[in-house]
Coordinates of C-alpha atoms and ligand atoms in Angstrom, one line a residue:
M510 CA 35.8 27.0 -146.4
S511 CA 35.0 30.6 -147.0
F512 CA 35.6 33.3 -144.4
F513 CA 31.9 33.3 -143.5
G514 CA 31.9 29.5 -143.0
D515 CA 28.4 28.1 -142.4
I516 CA 26.7 31.3 -141.6
P517 CA 23.5 31.0 -143.6
K518 CA 21.8 33.4 -145.9
L519 CA 19.7 35.6 -143.6
K520 CA 15.9 35.4 -144.1
Y521 CA 13.0 37.4 -142.7
E522 CA 11.5 35.6 -139.8
G523 CA 9.5 38.4 -138.1
P524 CA 9.9 40.2 -134.8
E525 CA 9.3 37.2 -132.6
T526 CA 12.1 35.0 -133.9
D527 CA 15.0 34.1 -131.5
N528 CA 17.3 33.2 -134.4
E529 CA 20.2 35.7 -134.3
F530 CA 20.9 35.2 -138.0
A531 CA 17.5 36.3 -139.3
F532 CA 15.8 39.6 -140.0
R533 CA 13.1 40.8 -137.7
H534 CA 11.9 43.8 -139.6
Y535 CA 13.7 43.8 -143.0
N536 CA 11.5 41.9 -145.3
P537 CA 12.7 42.7 -148.8
D538 CA 9.5 41.8 -150.6
E539 CA 7.1 43.6 -148.3
I540 CA 5.4 46.5 -150.0
V541 CA 6.0 49.8 -148.3
M542 CA 4.6 52.9 -150.0
G543 CA 4.0 51.1 -153.2
K544 CA 7.4 49.5 -153.6
R545 CA 9.3 46.5 -152.3
M546 CA 11.2 47.3 -149.2
E547 CA 14.4 46.4 -150.9
D548 CA 13.7 48.8 -153.7
Q549 CA 12.8 51.6 -151.2
L550 CA 15.9 51.2 -149.0
R551 CA 18.5 50.3 -151.6
F552 CA 21.1 49.1 -149.1
A553 CA 24.8 49.1 -149.9
V554 CA 27.8 47.6 -148.1
A555 CA 30.9 49.9 -147.9
Y556 CA 33.9 47.9 -149.2
W557 CA 36.4 50.0 -147.4
H558 CA 35.2 49.6 -143.8
S559 CA 34.1 46.0 -144.0
F560 CA 37.0 44.6 -146.1
A561 CA 39.9 47.0 -146.4
W562 CA 40.0 48.6 -142.9
E563 CA 42.3 46.6 -140.6
G564 CA 40.9 47.8 -137.2
G565 CA 43.4 50.5 -136.5
D566 CA 42.8 53.7 -134.4
P567 CA 45.1 56.6 -133.6
F568 CA 46.6 54.6 -130.8
G569 CA 47.0 51.2 -132.3
G570 CA 47.2 49.3 -135.5
R571 CA 45.6 46.3 -137.0
T572 CA 43.3 44.1 -134.8
F573 CA 41.7 42.1 -137.5
D574 CA 43.3 39.1 -139.0
R575 CA 41.8 38.6 -142.4
P576 CA 43.1 36.1 -144.9
W577 CA 42.9 38.6 -147.7
F578 CA 45.2 41.3 -146.1
G579 CA 48.3 42.0 -148.1
N580 CA 49.3 43.9 -151.1
A581 CA 48.9 41.5 -154.0
M582 CA 46.4 40.7 -156.7
D583 CA 45.6 37.3 -155.4
K584 CA 44.8 38.9 -152.0
A585 CA 42.6 41.5 -153.7
K586 CA 40.7 38.7 -155.4
A587 CA 40.3 36.8 -152.1
K588 CA 39.0 40.1 -150.6
A589 CA 36.4 40.3 -153.4
D590 CA 35.4 36.7 -152.8
A591 CA 34.8 37.4 -149.1
A592 CA 32.9 40.6 -149.9
F593 CA 30.5 39.0 -152.3
A594 CA 30.0 36.2 -149.9
L595 CA 28.8 38.8 -147.4
F596 CA 26.6 40.5 -149.9
E597 CA 25.0 37.2 -150.7
R598 CA 24.4 36.2 -147.1
L599 CA 22.8 39.6 -146.4
G600 CA 20.9 39.9 -149.6
Q601 CA 22.4 43.4 -149.9
P602 CA 21.5 44.6 -153.4
Y603 CA 24.4 47.1 -153.7
F604 CA 28.0 47.9 -152.7
C605 CA 30.3 50.9 -152.9
F606 CA 34.1 51.1 -153.2
H607 CA 37.1 53.3 -153.6
D608 CA 39.9 52.4 -156.0
V609 CA 42.4 51.7 -153.3
D610 CA 40.0 49.4 -151.3
A611 CA 39.8 47.1 -154.3
R612 CA 43.2 46.9 -155.9
P613 CA 46.8 46.4 -154.7
E614 CA 49.0 49.4 -154.5
G615 CA 51.5 49.7 -157.4
S616 CA 54.6 51.7 -157.8
S617 CA 53.3 54.0 -160.6
F618 CA 50.0 55.4 -161.9
E619 CA 50.2 53.1 -164.8
E620 CA 50.5 50.0 -162.6
D621 CA 47.6 51.2 -160.4
L622 CA 45.5 51.6 -163.5
K623 CA 46.3 48.1 -164.7
Y624 CA 45.4 46.7 -161.3
L625 CA 42.2 48.7 -161.1
Q626 CA 41.1 47.3 -164.5
E627 CA 41.9 43.8 -163.5
I628 CA 40.1 43.8 -160.2
T629 CA 37.1 45.6 -161.6
D630 CA 36.9 43.0 -164.4
Y631 CA 36.9 40.4 -161.6
F632 CA 34.1 42.4 -159.8
A633 CA 32.1 42.4 -163.1
G634 CA 32.1 38.6 -163.2
K635 CA 31.0 38.4 -159.6
M636 CA 28.3 41.0 -160.0
E637 CA 27.0 39.1 -163.0
T638 CA 26.7 35.8 -161.1
S639 CA 25.5 37.3 -157.8
G640 CA 23.2 40.0 -159.1
T641 CA 24.8 42.6 -156.7
K642 CA 25.0 46.1 -158.2
L643 CA 27.2 49.1 -157.7
L644 CA 25.5 52.0 -155.9
W645 CA 28.6 54.2 -156.3
G646 CA 32.3 54.2 -157.0
T647 CA 34.8 56.8 -155.8
A648 CA 38.4 57.7 -155.6
N649 CA 40.4 57.6 -152.4
M650 CA 42.3 60.9 -152.6
F651 CA 43.1 61.2 -148.9
N652 CA 45.2 58.3 -147.8
H653 CA 48.4 58.3 -149.7
R654 CA 51.0 60.9 -148.8
R655 CA 50.7 62.6 -152.2
W656 CA 47.3 63.9 -151.2
M657 CA 48.4 65.4 -147.9
S658 CA 47.8 68.9 -149.1
G659 CA 44.7 68.1 -151.0
A660 CA 43.8 66.7 -154.4
S661 CA 42.0 69.3 -156.6
T662 CA 42.9 72.0 -154.1
N663 CA 46.6 71.0 -153.8
P664 CA 49.0 73.9 -154.4
D665 CA 51.0 71.6 -156.7
P666 CA 49.5 71.4 -160.2
E667 CA 51.1 67.9 -160.7
V668 CA 49.0 66.6 -157.9
Y669 CA 45.9 68.3 -159.4
A670 CA 46.7 66.5 -162.7
Y671 CA 47.2 63.2 -160.8
A672 CA 43.9 63.7 -159.1
A673 CA 42.2 64.3 -162.5
A674 CA 43.8 61.0 -163.8
T675 CA 42.7 59.2 -160.7
V676 CA 39.1 60.4 -160.9
K677 CA 39.0 59.6 -164.6
S678 CA 40.1 56.0 -163.9
C679 CA 37.5 55.6 -161.1
M680 CA 34.7 57.1 -163.3
D681 CA 35.7 54.7 -166.1
A682 CA 35.6 51.8 -163.6
T683 CA 32.2 52.9 -162.2
H684 CA 30.8 53.3 -165.7
K685 CA 32.1 49.9 -166.7
L686 CA 30.4 48.3 -163.7
G687 CA 27.0 50.0 -164.3
G688 CA 27.4 52.2 -161.2
E689 CA 24.3 54.3 -160.4
N690 CA 26.3 57.2 -158.9
Y691 CA 29.8 58.6 -158.6
V692 CA 30.8 60.2 -155.3
L693 CA 33.4 62.8 -154.5
W694 CA 34.2 63.3 -150.9
G695 CA 36.9 65.9 -150.2
G696 CA 38.5 64.9 -147.0
R697 CA 41.7 66.7 -147.9
E698 CA 40.0 69.5 -149.9
G699 CA 40.4 72.2 -147.3
Y700 CA 43.2 73.4 -145.2
E701 CA 45.2 72.7 -142.1
T702 CA 46.1 76.3 -141.6
L703 CA 44.8 79.5 -143.2
L704 CA 48.4 80.9 -142.9
N705 CA 49.6 79.0 -145.9
T706 CA 46.4 78.9 -147.9
D707 CA 44.9 80.9 -150.8
L708 CA 41.3 80.1 -150.2
A709 CA 40.0 81.8 -153.3
A710 CA 42.4 80.0 -155.6
E711 CA 41.8 76.6 -154.1
M712 CA 38.0 76.9 -154.4
D713 CA 38.4 78.0 -158.1
H714 CA 40.6 75.0 -158.7
M715 CA 38.1 72.7 -157.1
G716 CA 35.2 74.3 -159.0
R717 CA 37.0 73.8 -162.3
F718 CA 37.8 70.2 -161.3
L719 CA 34.2 69.4 -160.6
N720 CA 33.2 70.9 -163.9
M721 CA 35.7 68.6 -165.6
V722 CA 34.1 65.6 -163.8
V723 CA 30.7 66.7 -165.2
E724 CA 32.1 67.2 -168.7
Y725 CA 33.6 63.8 -168.6
K726 CA 30.5 62.2 -167.4
H727 CA 28.6 63.5 -170.4
K728 CA 31.4 62.6 -172.7
I729 CA 31.4 58.9 -171.8
G730 CA 27.6 58.8 -171.5
F731 CA 27.6 57.9 -167.8
K732 CA 23.9 58.1 -166.8
G733 CA 24.5 58.0 -163.0
T734 CA 24.4 60.9 -160.7
I735 CA 27.5 62.8 -159.6
L736 CA 27.4 63.3 -155.8
V737 CA 29.5 65.4 -153.5
E738 CA 29.6 64.3 -149.8
P739 CA 29.6 67.2 -147.3
K740 CA 31.7 67.0 -144.1
P741 CA 32.9 70.0 -142.0
Q742 CA 36.3 68.7 -140.9
E743 CA 38.4 65.7 -140.2
P744 CA 40.9 64.9 -141.6
S745 CA 41.4 68.6 -142.7
K746 CA 40.8 71.2 -140.1
H747 CA 38.4 72.9 -142.4
Q748 CA 36.8 71.3 -145.5
Y749 CA 35.3 73.2 -148.3
D750 CA 32.3 70.8 -148.5
F751 CA 31.3 71.8 -144.9
D752 CA 27.6 71.0 -145.1
V753 CA 24.6 71.0 -147.4
A754 CA 24.2 74.8 -147.5
T755 CA 27.9 75.3 -148.1
C756 CA 28.0 72.7 -150.9
F757 CA 24.9 74.2 -152.5
S758 CA 26.4 77.7 -152.7
F759 CA 29.7 76.2 -154.0
L760 CA 27.7 74.4 -156.7
Q761 CA 25.9 77.5 -157.7
K762 CA 29.1 79.6 -157.8
Y763 CA 30.6 77.1 -160.3
G764 CA 27.4 76.6 -162.3
L765 CA 26.8 73.0 -161.2
E766 CA 23.6 73.1 -159.1
N767 CA 21.7 71.2 -161.8
E768 CA 24.4 68.6 -162.5
V769 CA 25.6 67.6 -159.0
K770 CA 23.7 66.3 -156.1
L771 CA 24.7 65.4 -152.5
N772 CA 25.4 62.2 -150.6
I773 CA 24.5 63.1 -147.0
E774 CA 26.0 61.2 -144.1
Q775 CA 24.4 61.1 -140.7
G776 CA 27.7 61.3 -138.9
H777 CA 28.9 64.3 -141.0
A778 CA 25.6 66.1 -140.4
I779 CA 26.2 65.9 -136.6
L780 CA 29.8 67.0 -136.9
A781 CA 28.6 70.1 -138.8
G782 CA 26.2 70.9 -135.9
H783 CA 23.0 69.8 -137.7
S784 CA 20.6 67.0 -137.4
F785 CA 20.6 64.4 -140.2
E786 CA 17.0 65.2 -141.1
H787 CA 17.9 68.9 -141.4
E788 CA 20.5 68.1 -144.0
I789 CA 18.2 65.9 -145.9
A790 CA 15.3 68.3 -145.9
L791 CA 17.5 71.2 -146.8
A792 CA 19.0 69.3 -149.8
Q793 CA 15.5 68.5 -150.9
A794 CA 14.4 72.1 -150.6
L795 CA 17.4 73.1 -152.7
G796 CA 16.8 70.3 -155.3
V797 CA 20.2 68.6 -154.6
F798 CA 19.2 65.5 -152.5
G799 CA 20.9 62.4 -153.9
S800 CA 21.8 59.6 -151.5
I801 CA 22.7 58.8 -147.9
D802 CA 25.4 57.3 -145.8
M803 CA 23.6 55.8 -142.8
N804 CA 26.2 55.7 -140.1
R805 CA 26.3 57.4 -136.8
N806 CA 28.9 58.8 -134.6
D807 CA 29.4 58.4 -130.9
Y808 CA 27.6 61.3 -129.3
Q809 CA 30.1 61.5 -126.4
S810 CA 33.3 61.5 -128.3
G811 CA 31.9 63.8 -131.0
W812 CA 34.3 62.2 -133.4
D813 CA 33.7 60.5 -136.8
T814 CA 33.4 56.9 -135.4
D815 CA 31.3 55.5 -138.3
Q816 CA 29.1 53.2 -136.3
F817 CA 26.2 51.2 -137.6
P818 CA 22.8 52.9 -137.0
N819 CA 20.8 51.8 -134.0
N820 CA 18.5 54.6 -133.2
V821 CA 15.1 54.0 -134.7
P822 CA 13.5 57.4 -134.0
E823 CA 16.4 59.2 -135.7
V824 CA 16.4 56.9 -138.7
A825 CA 12.6 57.2 -138.9
L826 CA 12.8 61.0 -139.3
A827 CA 15.4 60.7 -142.0
Y828 CA 13.3 58.3 -144.0
Y829 CA 10.2 60.5 -143.3
Y830 CA 11.8 63.4 -145.2
I831 CA 13.3 61.1 -147.9
M832 CA 10.0 59.2 -148.6
K833 CA 7.7 62.2 -148.3
N834 CA 9.7 63.7 -151.2
G835 CA 9.4 60.7 -153.4
G836 CA 12.2 58.4 -152.0
F837 CA 15.5 57.6 -153.7
S838 CA 16.0 57.8 -157.5
T839 CA 19.6 56.8 -158.2
G840 CA 20.6 57.1 -154.5
G841 CA 20.3 54.6 -151.7
T842 CA 21.3 53.7 -148.1
N843 CA 25.0 53.1 -147.9
F844 CA 26.3 51.7 -144.6
D845 CA 29.5 53.7 -144.5
A846 CA 30.0 52.0 -141.1
K847 CA 32.6 49.9 -139.5
I848 CA 32.4 47.3 -136.7
R849 CA 34.3 48.2 -133.5
R850 CA 38.0 47.1 -133.5
Q851 CA 37.3 44.5 -130.9
S852 CA 34.6 42.9 -133.0
L853 CA 36.9 40.3 -134.6
D854 CA 34.6 37.6 -135.8
A855 CA 33.0 36.9 -139.2
E856 CA 29.7 36.8 -137.3
D857 CA 30.2 40.4 -136.0
L858 CA 30.5 41.7 -139.6
V859 CA 27.3 39.9 -140.7
L860 CA 25.2 40.8 -137.7
A861 CA 26.3 44.5 -137.7
H862 CA 24.9 44.8 -141.2
A863 CA 21.8 42.7 -140.4
G864 CA 21.0 44.8 -137.3
A865 CA 21.4 48.0 -139.3
M866 CA 19.1 46.7 -142.0
D867 CA 16.5 45.9 -139.3
V868 CA 16.9 49.4 -137.8
C869 CA 16.4 51.0 -141.2
A870 CA 13.4 48.8 -142.0
R871 CA 11.7 49.8 -138.7
G872 CA 12.5 53.5 -139.5
L873 CA 11.1 53.1 -143.0
K874 CA 7.9 51.5 -141.7
A875 CA 7.5 54.2 -139.1
A876 CA 8.0 56.9 -141.7
A877 CA 5.5 55.3 -144.0
A878 CA 2.9 55.2 -141.2
M879 CA 3.5 58.9 -140.5
I880 CA 3.1 59.8 -144.1
K881 CA 0.0 57.7 -144.4
D882 CA -1.5 59.3 -141.3
G883 CA -0.6 62.7 -142.6
G884 CA -0.7 64.4 -139.2
L885 CA 2.7 66.1 -139.5
E886 CA 2.1 67.3 -143.0
A887 CA -1.3 68.6 -142.1
E888 CA 0.1 70.6 -139.2
V889 CA 2.8 72.2 -141.4
I890 CA 0.1 73.1 -144.0
R891 CA -2.1 74.5 -141.4
R892 CA 0.7 76.7 -140.0
Y893 CA 1.3 78.4 -143.4
A894 CA -2.4 78.3 -144.5
D895 CA -3.0 82.0 -144.3
W896 CA -0.6 82.5 -147.3
Q897 CA -3.2 80.7 -149.4
S898 CA -6.1 83.1 -148.8
D899 CA -7.1 85.2 -151.8
K900 CA -6.8 88.4 -149.7
I901 CA -3.1 87.6 -148.7
K902 CA -2.2 86.4 -152.2
A903 CA -3.5 89.7 -153.7
L904 CA -1.7 91.7 -151.0
M905 CA 1.7 89.9 -151.6
D906 CA 1.6 89.9 -155.3
G907 CA 4.1 92.6 -156.2
A908 CA 4.3 93.8 -152.6
T909 CA 6.8 96.5 -151.6
L910 CA 7.8 97.8 -148.3
E911 CA 5.6 100.8 -148.8
S912 CA 2.5 98.8 -149.9
L913 CA 2.8 96.5 -146.9
S914 CA 3.4 99.5 -144.6
D915 CA 0.3 101.2 -146.0
W916 CA -1.7 98.0 -145.4
V917 CA -0.5 97.6 -141.8
L918 CA -1.5 101.3 -141.1
K919 CA -4.8 101.1 -142.9
E920 CA -6.0 97.9 -141.4
G921 CA -4.5 98.5 -138.0
V922 CA -2.7 95.1 -138.3
N923 CA -1.6 93.8 -134.9
P924 CA -0.7 90.1 -135.2
E925 CA -1.5 87.7 -132.4
P926 CA 1.3 85.1 -131.8
R927 CA 0.2 81.5 -132.3
S928 CA 1.6 78.3 -130.7
G929 CA 4.3 76.4 -132.6
R930 CA 2.9 73.2 -130.9
Q931 CA 6.3 71.6 -130.7
E932 CA 5.6 69.2 -127.8
R933 CA 2.3 68.1 -129.4
L934 CA 4.2 67.3 -132.6
E935 CA 6.9 65.4 -130.7
N936 CA 4.2 63.4 -128.9
Y937 CA 2.7 62.7 -132.2
I938 CA 6.0 61.3 -133.6
N939 CA 6.3 59.1 -130.6
R940 CA 3.1 57.3 -131.6
F941 CA 4.9 55.9 -134.6
V942 CA 8.4 55.1 -133.4
Ligands
GLC381 C1 35.7 58.1 -147.0 C2 34.9 58.9 -146.0 C3 33.4 58.5 -146.2 C4 33.1 58.7 -147.7 C5 33.9 57.8 -148.5 C6 33.6 58.0 -150.0 O1 35.8 56.7 -146.6 O2 35.3 58.7 -144.7 O3 32.6 59.3 -145.4 O4 31.7 58.3 -147.8 O5 35.3 58.2 -148.3 O6 34.3 58.9 -150.6
MN382 MN1 30.5 58.7 -146.0

């Protein structure tokens, strides 16, 4: 009997159903903004939280008792069997994984490489029969003690080389599995204390590293998108990929703004002191929007708790900006989320994802309705409309401080402030969520 026992494949039954194991809002075939809902949302399960994480927190260790725990290839394969059994029950089209989530830990790089090849061959077979695809692959360069002072920003060049070898192996694996993106998240790329840190050197090393990633992508003909995932801190006190704005200037400094895009996580946005929709809209404005990790933090603890989304109005605004700008291309909605450590049962794992999929479906439908209605867009256009008049266009064309000063004096310009209408807009949003 598999880990998920007789839990059935979940189907859409509509909002009125009292079947716990059914979708109320996520209807993969329903057309939203011209595409099937499944193709708009592009959901992915995060292998690490759902299958590798053991339920530990800073005060206690493992709470889960999974038959696949253990450092051996047969366990790794049992883990993959369970993972694909979950994907199938949920009808999740994608998954994401780090090297260390998937393979056993060997005693040398060579052994790790061999294990990675073996387990990803095993994945390939399961992907073929199930039809599940890889949204992105990535390297875990934060867990093992060798990474404690960073990967590409490590002061030790041997660790830098080891990081290069690790990323190469993970890009090869992602390419082999037809992955649609490759992610770099720099949890240890930053510092614990400035007192022992050469900031400038570390950022140059990281910039060169990212250039090597892009060079290798082109060399092997990987067609997916390279994504960097911003986060301000945790585990490092300060991380170089702080937020979207910081990442963008980093990419520009190292000539990568047309090659690399961003994977934006809701919880990381909040940790950086932003809203999720701010980070999404800014990435779009800068031309670097790629993909999202749809997992929230606890607003009281303020820590990165990686919980499944459950706030429809927040999710709706995120999808509003994503869909208004054309939706995902290679990106998607990854649940980088874990169940709580007391949620021990197989059912908990299934229903956590199912609920999150329903929340996202509601958010998407609300976003589509707002876009169709056009009220918000019209208001933004109205607010900037004066810039479109022939008179203002002529004035601004080649304007200088002097020419504008002359104009203000000549015309006796004395602007009258106008309402920003914020509450009216908030009321408007509430009609849809
Ligand atoms: C880690 C981070 C997560 C990131 C993932 C991929 O698990 O906590 O936010 O998305 O690595 O690199
Ligand atoms: Mn993430």
